[in-house]
XYZ file of C-alpha atoms in Angstrom:
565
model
C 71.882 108.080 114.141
C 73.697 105.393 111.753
C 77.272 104.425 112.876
C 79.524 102.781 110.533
C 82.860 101.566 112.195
C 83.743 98.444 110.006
C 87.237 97.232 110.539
C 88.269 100.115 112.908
C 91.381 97.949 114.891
C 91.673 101.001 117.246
C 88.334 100.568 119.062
C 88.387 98.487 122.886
C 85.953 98.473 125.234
C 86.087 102.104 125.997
C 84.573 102.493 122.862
C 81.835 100.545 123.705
C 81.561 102.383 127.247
C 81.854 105.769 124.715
C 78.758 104.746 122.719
C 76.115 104.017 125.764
C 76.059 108.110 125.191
C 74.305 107.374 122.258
C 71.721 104.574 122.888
C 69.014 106.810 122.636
C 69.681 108.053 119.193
C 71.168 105.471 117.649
C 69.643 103.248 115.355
C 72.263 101.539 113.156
C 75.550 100.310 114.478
C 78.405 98.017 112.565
C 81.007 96.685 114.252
C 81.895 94.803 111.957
C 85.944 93.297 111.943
C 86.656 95.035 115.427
C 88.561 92.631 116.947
C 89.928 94.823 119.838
C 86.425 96.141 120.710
C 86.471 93.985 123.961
C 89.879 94.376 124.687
C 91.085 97.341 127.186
C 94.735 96.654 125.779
C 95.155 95.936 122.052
C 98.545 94.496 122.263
C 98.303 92.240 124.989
C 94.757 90.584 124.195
C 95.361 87.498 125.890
C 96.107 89.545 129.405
C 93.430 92.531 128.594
C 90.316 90.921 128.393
C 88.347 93.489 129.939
C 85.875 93.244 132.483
C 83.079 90.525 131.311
C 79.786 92.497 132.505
C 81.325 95.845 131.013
C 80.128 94.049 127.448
C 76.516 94.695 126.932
C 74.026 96.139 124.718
C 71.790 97.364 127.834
C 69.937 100.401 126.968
C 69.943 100.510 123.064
C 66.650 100.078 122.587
C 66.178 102.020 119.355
C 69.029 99.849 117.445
C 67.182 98.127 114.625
C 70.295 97.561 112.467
C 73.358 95.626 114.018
C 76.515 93.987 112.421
C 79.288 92.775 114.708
C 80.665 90.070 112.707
C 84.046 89.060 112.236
C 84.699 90.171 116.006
C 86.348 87.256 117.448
C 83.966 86.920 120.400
C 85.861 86.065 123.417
C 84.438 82.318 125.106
C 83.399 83.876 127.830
C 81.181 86.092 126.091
C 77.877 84.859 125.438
C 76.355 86.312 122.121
C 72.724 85.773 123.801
C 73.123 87.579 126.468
C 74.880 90.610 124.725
C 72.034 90.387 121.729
C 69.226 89.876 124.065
C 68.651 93.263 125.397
C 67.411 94.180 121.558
C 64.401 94.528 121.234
C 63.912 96.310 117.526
C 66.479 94.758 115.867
C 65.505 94.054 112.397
C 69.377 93.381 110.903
C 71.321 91.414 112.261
C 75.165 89.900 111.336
C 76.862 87.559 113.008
C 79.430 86.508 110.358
C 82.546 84.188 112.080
C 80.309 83.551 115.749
C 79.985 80.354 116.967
C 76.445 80.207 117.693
C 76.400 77.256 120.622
C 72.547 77.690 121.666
C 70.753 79.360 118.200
C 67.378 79.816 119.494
C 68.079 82.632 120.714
C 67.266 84.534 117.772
C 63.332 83.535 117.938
C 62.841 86.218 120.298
C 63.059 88.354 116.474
C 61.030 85.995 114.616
C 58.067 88.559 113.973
C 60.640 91.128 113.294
C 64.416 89.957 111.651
C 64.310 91.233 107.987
C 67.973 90.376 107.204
C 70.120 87.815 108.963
C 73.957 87.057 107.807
C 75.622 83.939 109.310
C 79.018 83.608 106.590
C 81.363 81.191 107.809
C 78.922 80.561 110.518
C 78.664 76.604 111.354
C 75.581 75.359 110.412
C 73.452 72.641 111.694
C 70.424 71.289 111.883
C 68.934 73.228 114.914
C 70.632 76.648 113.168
C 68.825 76.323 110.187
C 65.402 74.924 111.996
C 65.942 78.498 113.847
C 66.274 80.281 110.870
C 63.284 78.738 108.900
C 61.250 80.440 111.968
C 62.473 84.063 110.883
C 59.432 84.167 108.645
C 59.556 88.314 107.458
C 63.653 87.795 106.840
C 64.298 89.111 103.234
C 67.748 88.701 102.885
C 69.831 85.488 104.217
C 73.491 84.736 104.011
C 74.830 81.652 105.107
C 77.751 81.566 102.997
C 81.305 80.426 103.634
C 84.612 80.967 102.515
C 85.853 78.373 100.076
C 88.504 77.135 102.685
C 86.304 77.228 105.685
C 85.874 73.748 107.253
C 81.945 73.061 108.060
C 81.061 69.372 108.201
C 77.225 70.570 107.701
C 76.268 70.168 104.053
C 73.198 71.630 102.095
C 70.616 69.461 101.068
C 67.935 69.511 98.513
C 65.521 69.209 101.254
C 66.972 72.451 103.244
C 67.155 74.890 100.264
C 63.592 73.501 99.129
C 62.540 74.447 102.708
C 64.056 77.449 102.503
C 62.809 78.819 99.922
C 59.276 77.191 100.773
C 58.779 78.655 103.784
C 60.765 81.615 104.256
C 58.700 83.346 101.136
C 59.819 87.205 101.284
C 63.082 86.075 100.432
C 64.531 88.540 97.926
C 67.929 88.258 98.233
C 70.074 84.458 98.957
C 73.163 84.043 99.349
C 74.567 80.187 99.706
C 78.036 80.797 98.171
C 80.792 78.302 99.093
C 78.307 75.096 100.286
C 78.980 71.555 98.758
C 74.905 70.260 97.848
C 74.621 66.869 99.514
C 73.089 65.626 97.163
C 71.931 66.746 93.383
C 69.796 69.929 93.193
C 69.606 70.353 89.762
C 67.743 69.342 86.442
C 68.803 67.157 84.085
C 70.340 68.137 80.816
C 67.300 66.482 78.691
C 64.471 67.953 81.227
C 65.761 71.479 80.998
C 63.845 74.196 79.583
C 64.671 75.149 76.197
C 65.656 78.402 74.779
C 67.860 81.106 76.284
C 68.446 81.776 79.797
C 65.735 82.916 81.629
C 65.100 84.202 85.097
C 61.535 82.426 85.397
C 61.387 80.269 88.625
C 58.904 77.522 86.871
C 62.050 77.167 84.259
C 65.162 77.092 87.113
C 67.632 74.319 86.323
C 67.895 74.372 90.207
C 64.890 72.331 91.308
C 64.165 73.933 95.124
C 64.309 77.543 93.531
C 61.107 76.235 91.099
C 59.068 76.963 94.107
C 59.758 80.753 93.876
C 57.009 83.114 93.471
C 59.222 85.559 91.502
C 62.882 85.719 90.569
C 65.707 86.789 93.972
C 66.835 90.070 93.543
C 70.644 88.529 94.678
C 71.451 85.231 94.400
C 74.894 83.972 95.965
C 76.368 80.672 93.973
C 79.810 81.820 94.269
C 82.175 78.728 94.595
C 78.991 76.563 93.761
C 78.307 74.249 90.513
C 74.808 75.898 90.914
C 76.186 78.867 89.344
C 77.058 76.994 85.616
C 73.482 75.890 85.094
C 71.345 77.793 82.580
C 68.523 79.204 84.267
C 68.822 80.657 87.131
C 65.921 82.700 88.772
C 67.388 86.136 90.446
C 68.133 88.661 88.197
C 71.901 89.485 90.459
C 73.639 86.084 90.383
C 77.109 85.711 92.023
C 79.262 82.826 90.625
C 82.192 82.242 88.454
C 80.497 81.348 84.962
C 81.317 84.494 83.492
C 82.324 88.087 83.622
C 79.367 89.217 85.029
C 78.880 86.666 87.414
C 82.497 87.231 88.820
C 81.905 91.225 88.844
C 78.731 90.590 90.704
C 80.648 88.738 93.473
C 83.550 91.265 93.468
C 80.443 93.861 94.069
C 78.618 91.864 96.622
C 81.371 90.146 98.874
C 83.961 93.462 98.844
C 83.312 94.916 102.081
C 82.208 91.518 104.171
C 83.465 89.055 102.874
C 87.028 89.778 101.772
C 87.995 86.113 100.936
C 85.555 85.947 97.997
C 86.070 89.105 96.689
C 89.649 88.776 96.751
C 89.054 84.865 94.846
C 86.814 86.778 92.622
C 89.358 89.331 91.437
C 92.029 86.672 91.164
C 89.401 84.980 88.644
C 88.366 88.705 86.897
C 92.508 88.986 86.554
C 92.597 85.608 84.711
C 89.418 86.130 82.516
C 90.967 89.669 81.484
C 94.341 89.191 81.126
C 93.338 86.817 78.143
C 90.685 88.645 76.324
C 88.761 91.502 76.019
C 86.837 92.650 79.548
C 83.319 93.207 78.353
C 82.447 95.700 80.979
C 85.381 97.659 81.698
C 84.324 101.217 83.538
C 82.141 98.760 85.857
C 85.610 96.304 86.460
C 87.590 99.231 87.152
C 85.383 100.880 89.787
C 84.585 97.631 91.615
C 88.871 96.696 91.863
C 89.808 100.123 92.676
C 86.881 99.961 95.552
C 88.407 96.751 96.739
C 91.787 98.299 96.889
C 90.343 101.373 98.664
C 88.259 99.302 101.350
C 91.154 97.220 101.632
C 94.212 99.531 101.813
C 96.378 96.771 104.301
C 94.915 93.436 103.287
C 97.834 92.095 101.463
C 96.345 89.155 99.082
C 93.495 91.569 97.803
C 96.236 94.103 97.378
C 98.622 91.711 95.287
C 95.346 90.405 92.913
C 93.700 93.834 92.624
C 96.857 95.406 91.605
C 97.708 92.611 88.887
C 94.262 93.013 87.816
C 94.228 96.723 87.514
C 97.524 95.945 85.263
C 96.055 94.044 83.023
C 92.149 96.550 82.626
C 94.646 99.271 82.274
C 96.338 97.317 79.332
C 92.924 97.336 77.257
C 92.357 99.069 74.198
C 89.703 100.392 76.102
C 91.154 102.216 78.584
C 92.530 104.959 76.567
C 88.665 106.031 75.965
C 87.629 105.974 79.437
C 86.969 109.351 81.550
C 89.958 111.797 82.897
C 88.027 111.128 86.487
C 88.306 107.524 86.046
C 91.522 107.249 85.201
C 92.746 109.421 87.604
C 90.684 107.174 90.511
C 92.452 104.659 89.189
C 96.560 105.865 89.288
C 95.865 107.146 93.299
C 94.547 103.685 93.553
C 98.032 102.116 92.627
C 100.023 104.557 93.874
C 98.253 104.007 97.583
C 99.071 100.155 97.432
C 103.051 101.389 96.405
C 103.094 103.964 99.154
C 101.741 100.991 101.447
C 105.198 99.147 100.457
C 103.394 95.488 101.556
C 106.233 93.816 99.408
C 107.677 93.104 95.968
C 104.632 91.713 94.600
C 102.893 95.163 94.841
C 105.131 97.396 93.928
C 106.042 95.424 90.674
C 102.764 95.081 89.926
C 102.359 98.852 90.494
C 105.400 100.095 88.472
C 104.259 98.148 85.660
C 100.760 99.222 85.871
C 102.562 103.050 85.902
C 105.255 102.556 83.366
C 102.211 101.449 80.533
C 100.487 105.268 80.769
C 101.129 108.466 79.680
C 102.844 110.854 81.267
C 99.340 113.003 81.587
C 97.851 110.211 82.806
C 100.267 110.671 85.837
C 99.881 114.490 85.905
C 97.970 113.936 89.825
C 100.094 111.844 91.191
C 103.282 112.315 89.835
C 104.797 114.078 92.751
C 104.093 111.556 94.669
C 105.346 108.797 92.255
C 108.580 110.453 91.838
C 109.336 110.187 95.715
C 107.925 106.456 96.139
C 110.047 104.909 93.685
C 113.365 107.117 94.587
C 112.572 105.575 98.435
C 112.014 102.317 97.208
C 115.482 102.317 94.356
C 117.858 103.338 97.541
C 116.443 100.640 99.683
C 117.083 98.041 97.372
C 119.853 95.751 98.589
C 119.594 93.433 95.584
C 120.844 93.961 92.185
C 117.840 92.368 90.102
C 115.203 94.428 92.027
C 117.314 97.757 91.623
C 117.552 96.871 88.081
C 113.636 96.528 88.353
C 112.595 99.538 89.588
C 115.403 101.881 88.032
C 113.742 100.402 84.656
C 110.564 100.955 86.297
C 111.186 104.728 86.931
C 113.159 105.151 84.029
C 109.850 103.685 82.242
C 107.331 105.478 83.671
C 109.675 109.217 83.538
C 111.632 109.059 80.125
C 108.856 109.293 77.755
C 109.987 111.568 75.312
C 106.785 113.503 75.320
C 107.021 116.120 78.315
C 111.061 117.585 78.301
C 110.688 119.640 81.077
C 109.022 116.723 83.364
C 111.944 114.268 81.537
C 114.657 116.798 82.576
C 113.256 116.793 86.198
C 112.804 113.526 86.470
C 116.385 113.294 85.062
C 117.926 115.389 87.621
C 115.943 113.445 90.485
C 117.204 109.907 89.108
C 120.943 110.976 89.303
C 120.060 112.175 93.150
C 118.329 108.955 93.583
C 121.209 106.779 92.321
C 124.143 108.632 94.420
C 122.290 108.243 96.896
C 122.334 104.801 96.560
C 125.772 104.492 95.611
C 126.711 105.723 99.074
C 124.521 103.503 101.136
C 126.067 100.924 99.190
C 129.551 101.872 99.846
C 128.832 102.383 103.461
C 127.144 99.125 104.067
C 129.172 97.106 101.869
C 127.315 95.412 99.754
C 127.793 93.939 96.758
C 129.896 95.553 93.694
C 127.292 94.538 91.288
C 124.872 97.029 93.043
C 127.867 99.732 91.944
C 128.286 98.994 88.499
C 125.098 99.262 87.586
C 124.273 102.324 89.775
C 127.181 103.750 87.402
C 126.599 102.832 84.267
C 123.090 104.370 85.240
C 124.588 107.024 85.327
C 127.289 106.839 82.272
C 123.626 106.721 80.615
C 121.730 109.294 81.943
C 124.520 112.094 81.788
C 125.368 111.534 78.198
C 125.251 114.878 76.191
C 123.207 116.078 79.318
C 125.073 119.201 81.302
C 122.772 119.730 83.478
C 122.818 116.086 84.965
C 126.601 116.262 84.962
C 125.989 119.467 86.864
C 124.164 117.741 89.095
C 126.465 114.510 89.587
C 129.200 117.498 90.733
C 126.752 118.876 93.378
C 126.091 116.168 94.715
C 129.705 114.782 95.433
C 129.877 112.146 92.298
C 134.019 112.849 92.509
C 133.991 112.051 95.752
C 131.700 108.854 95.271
C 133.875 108.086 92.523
C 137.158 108.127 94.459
C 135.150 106.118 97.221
C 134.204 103.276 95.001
C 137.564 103.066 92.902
C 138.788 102.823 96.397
C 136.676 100.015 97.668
C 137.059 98.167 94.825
C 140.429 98.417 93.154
C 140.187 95.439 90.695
C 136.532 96.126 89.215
C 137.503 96.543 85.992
C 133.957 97.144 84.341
C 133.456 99.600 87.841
C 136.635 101.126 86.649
C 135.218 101.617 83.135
C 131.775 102.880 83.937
C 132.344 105.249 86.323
C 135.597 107.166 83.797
C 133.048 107.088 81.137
C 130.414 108.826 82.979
C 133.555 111.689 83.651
C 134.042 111.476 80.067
C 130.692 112.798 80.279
C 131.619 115.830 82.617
C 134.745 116.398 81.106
C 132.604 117.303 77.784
C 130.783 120.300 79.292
C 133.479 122.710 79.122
C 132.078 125.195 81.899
C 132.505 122.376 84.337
C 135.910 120.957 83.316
C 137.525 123.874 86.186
C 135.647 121.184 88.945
C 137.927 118.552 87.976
C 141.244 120.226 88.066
C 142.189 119.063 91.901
C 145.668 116.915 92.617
C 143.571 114.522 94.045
C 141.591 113.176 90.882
C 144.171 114.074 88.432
C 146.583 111.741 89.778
C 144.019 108.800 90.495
C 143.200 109.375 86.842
C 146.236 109.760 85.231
C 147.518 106.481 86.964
C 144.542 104.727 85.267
C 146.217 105.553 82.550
C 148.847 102.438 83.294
C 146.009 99.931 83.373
C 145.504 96.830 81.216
C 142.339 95.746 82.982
C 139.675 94.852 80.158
C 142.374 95.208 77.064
C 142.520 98.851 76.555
C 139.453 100.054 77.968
C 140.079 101.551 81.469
C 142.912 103.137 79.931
C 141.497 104.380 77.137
C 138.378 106.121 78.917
C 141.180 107.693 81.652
C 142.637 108.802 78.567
C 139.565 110.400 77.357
C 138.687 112.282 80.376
C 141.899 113.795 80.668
C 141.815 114.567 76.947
C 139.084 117.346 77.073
C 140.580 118.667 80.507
C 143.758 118.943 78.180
C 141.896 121.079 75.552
C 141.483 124.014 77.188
C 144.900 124.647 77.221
C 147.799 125.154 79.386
C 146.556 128.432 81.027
C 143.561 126.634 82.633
C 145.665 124.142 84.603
C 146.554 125.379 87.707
C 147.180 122.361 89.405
C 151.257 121.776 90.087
C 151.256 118.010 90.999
C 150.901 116.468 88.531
C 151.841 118.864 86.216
C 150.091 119.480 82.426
C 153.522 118.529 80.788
C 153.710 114.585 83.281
C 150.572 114.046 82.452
C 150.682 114.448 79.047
C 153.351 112.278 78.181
C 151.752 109.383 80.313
C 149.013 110.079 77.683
C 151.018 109.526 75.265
C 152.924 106.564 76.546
C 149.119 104.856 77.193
C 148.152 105.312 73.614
C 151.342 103.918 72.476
C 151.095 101.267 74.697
C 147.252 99.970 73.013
C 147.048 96.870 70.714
C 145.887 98.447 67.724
C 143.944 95.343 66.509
C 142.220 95.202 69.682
C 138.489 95.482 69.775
C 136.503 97.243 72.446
C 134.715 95.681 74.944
C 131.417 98.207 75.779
C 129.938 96.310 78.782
C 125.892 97.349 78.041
């Protein structure tokens, strides 16, 4: 049995108690980024280190395949004594462990086929160790570029390495300073193109190489800009395919590179063409996936998803891909880890078609209306109600547009009321409004909507919040002007209440003419229906009217209006 439980936070040590059920049948185990696995509480892991001889590998005899690195081994747990019960292992990882007494691993010298030590510290006894682990095919001892290891490689060390541990297929020394220089000179370099033959490496200790590496790591190493380089999978950041070999290759265990290695993919693409696009699009969207909380490799995968999804390219690629690619954004939006993200993601969503969105557009729709009425600041709001607005009002789909429509007046009464009942700022309501004024013109059915859903109310909340907001004032009779157009829902305005707010409006000089003026216009359609439609007695038709009049008498003629846009 094969057990993969990489980065699974929940686990403690009953887990590990749990899984002596299955020591006789199990033969693979990663444990990979469980940092709670030898906790009993996980939210008091100072006070819950569990019980020290409850941590043991006792009775797994079949296990030939182990990975806990990245666990954060307590001090007083001795990796020796938990590993040395294993007797078949032939995998082992150990990334992040501090390794005090590294012989320990002899006892798998005849036996350990793949060994990974990144951001393990290295010395000289460590890597005398490892040059014992004769059958070991595959070796990482790479390191973040940020990790602090005062060992450095040496000409001599990778010459031995590769000298005497000789089934080496795969290599992986990504992040290590060399000592001293490992590689040949410009005018004793092979000539002609690139090749992968060891006798012509431009990296003297890999001339000793019976064939070419399978992998070779040079990520955050000048190795990786020389011209030949034996292994026929090199990691580095030369090139495209160098960078998409270390997104591949470092996304599920090494995090730090892969998330550098997108950053440099984003700033490769974002310039010019991607050569290899289906292959950059899988190997981002699998970070994202594997990743789904990691906030850094959500912020760079997200801007570089923006910018492969900007390609003329991407227009040709497959329905399936495409699709794997919107759920991709939409998870890190639904995450809501920030602005970063969810720009990124809105303007990754507001560059496709509305087809494009056709499996995830439910779920699109009810992100973005949670994240407009939670914005408390005016130049995000105006953000993501672009952003929505954007990704909705195509043009191309008028029944999804009129839904969409109908949704985004919801959205934004919604969040004229939250911002009326926690007071914030008046900028927030004038351009929640003139939203609105836009979004209802020649549109009954949003007008409709802006009556269901209280907008009078909302309208005689705000004008009586803020008295002296002139451009308020102006937006919010405009969008009425709006109503007041749809003749089968002028009877919904005909209460004492708002006739006698508006009419008084009517007085105003705020803004030249312009409050007035738009008062004036609402009342003017409710006026053209006639006398026998107004049944209201205060004010009556005939007090109204002449304060109409009196208004209109009252304007400057050579004025000019002032539209605020």
């Amino acid at each position: 049995m094969e057990l993969n439980l990489t980065r699974c936070k929940l686990l403690s040590v009953q887990s590990l108690r749990t899984l002596r059920n299955f020591h006789h049948s199990l033969v693979s185990l990663s444990l990979f980024g469980c940092s709670n696995i030898f906790y009993d509480d996980e939210e008091n892991l100072d006070e819950a280190l569990c019980d020290i001889t409850e941590i043991s590998f006792e009775g797994f005899r079949r296990l030939c395949m182990l990975n806990i690195g990245s666990l954060h081994l307590p001090k007083e747990v001795d990796p020796e004594a938990l590993l040395k019960p294993l007797d078949n292992l032939r995998a082992l990882g150990l990334s992040s462990m501090h390794l005090p007494r590294p012989a320990f691993l002899m006892q798998w010298r005849e036996q350990l086929t793949s060994l990974v030590l990144y951001n393990v510290d290295l010395n000289e006894e460590l890597i005398t160790t490892v040059l014992h682990l004769s059958r070991l095919r595959h070796l990482d001892i790479s390191r973040e570029m940020m990790y602090s290891d005062e060992f450095k490689l040496t000409r001599e060390i990778l010459t031995n390495i590769i000298k005497i541990l000789g089934n080496l297929v795969s290599l992986d020394i990504s992040g290590h300073t060399m000592l001293d220089n490992c590689t040949v000179p410009d005018i004793e370099e092979a000539k002609g193109p690139p090749s992968i033959e060891p006798c012509k490496s431009s990296i003297f200790p890999f001339q000793g190489l019976k064939r070419p590496l399978q992998f070779l790591g040079l990520y955050d190493t000048t190795l990786c800009n020389v011209t030949h380089i034996p292994a026929f999978k090199v990691t580095g950041s030369k090139n495209e395919e160098q960078i998409l070999n270390a997104v591949e290759a470092y996304t599920e265990h090494h995090p730090e590179l892969a998330d550098t290695a997108i950053g440099q993919l984003y700033n490769i693409v974002r310039v010019q063409q991607c050569n290899n696009l289906v292959r950059a699009l899988e190997l981002v969207t699998a970070a994202l996936k594997c990743h789904k909380y990691n906030r850094s490799i959500q912020e760079t995968g997200s801007k570089a998803l923006r910018s492969l999804t900007s390609s003329e390219s991407w227009r040709f690629q497959s329905v399936k891909m495409r699709r794997q690619v919107v759920k991709v954004v939409v998870n890190g939006l639904e995450q809501y880890q920030g602005v970063p993200v969810n720009c990124t993601s809105c303007q990754t969503l507001s560059k496709l078609r509305l087809d494009e969105l056709d499996s995830q557009y439910q779920r699109i729709s009810l992100l973005l209306w949670k994240i407009i009425e939670s914005q408390k600041h005016e130049q995000m709001l105006r953000f993501f109600v672009f952003s929505y607005k954007a990704i909705f009002f195509k043009g191309n789909n008028d029944h999804k547009e009129a839904v969409s429509t109908m949704s985004f007046i919801k959205t934004m009464l919604n969040l004229i009321q939250r911002t009326l009942h926690d007071k914030l700022s008046d900028q927030m309501l004038v351009y929640s409004w003139r939203e609105l004024l836009e979004s209802t013109a020649g549109k009954p059915d949003p007008c409709q909507m802006f009556l269901n859903c209280s907008g009078v109310k909302l309208f005689l909340d705000s004008l009586k919040a803020f008295p002296g907001d002139k451009i308020l004032h102006c937006n919010m009779l405009g969008l009425l002007c709006n109503v007041a157009e749809v003749k089968e829902l002028r009877p919904q305005l005909l209460t004492s209440q708002f006739l006698t707010i508006v009419s008084n409006l009517l007085e105003s000089k705020a803004d030249g003419i312009e409050v007035s003026y738009n008062a004036c216009g609402v009342l003017s359609h409710i006026m053209f229906d006639g006398p026998d439609v107004w049944t209201v007695e205060n004010p009556n038709r005939e007090t109204v009217m002449d304060k109409m009049w009196d208004a209109i008498q009252s304007w400057d003629v050579t004025s000019h209006r002032n539209i605020e846009s």
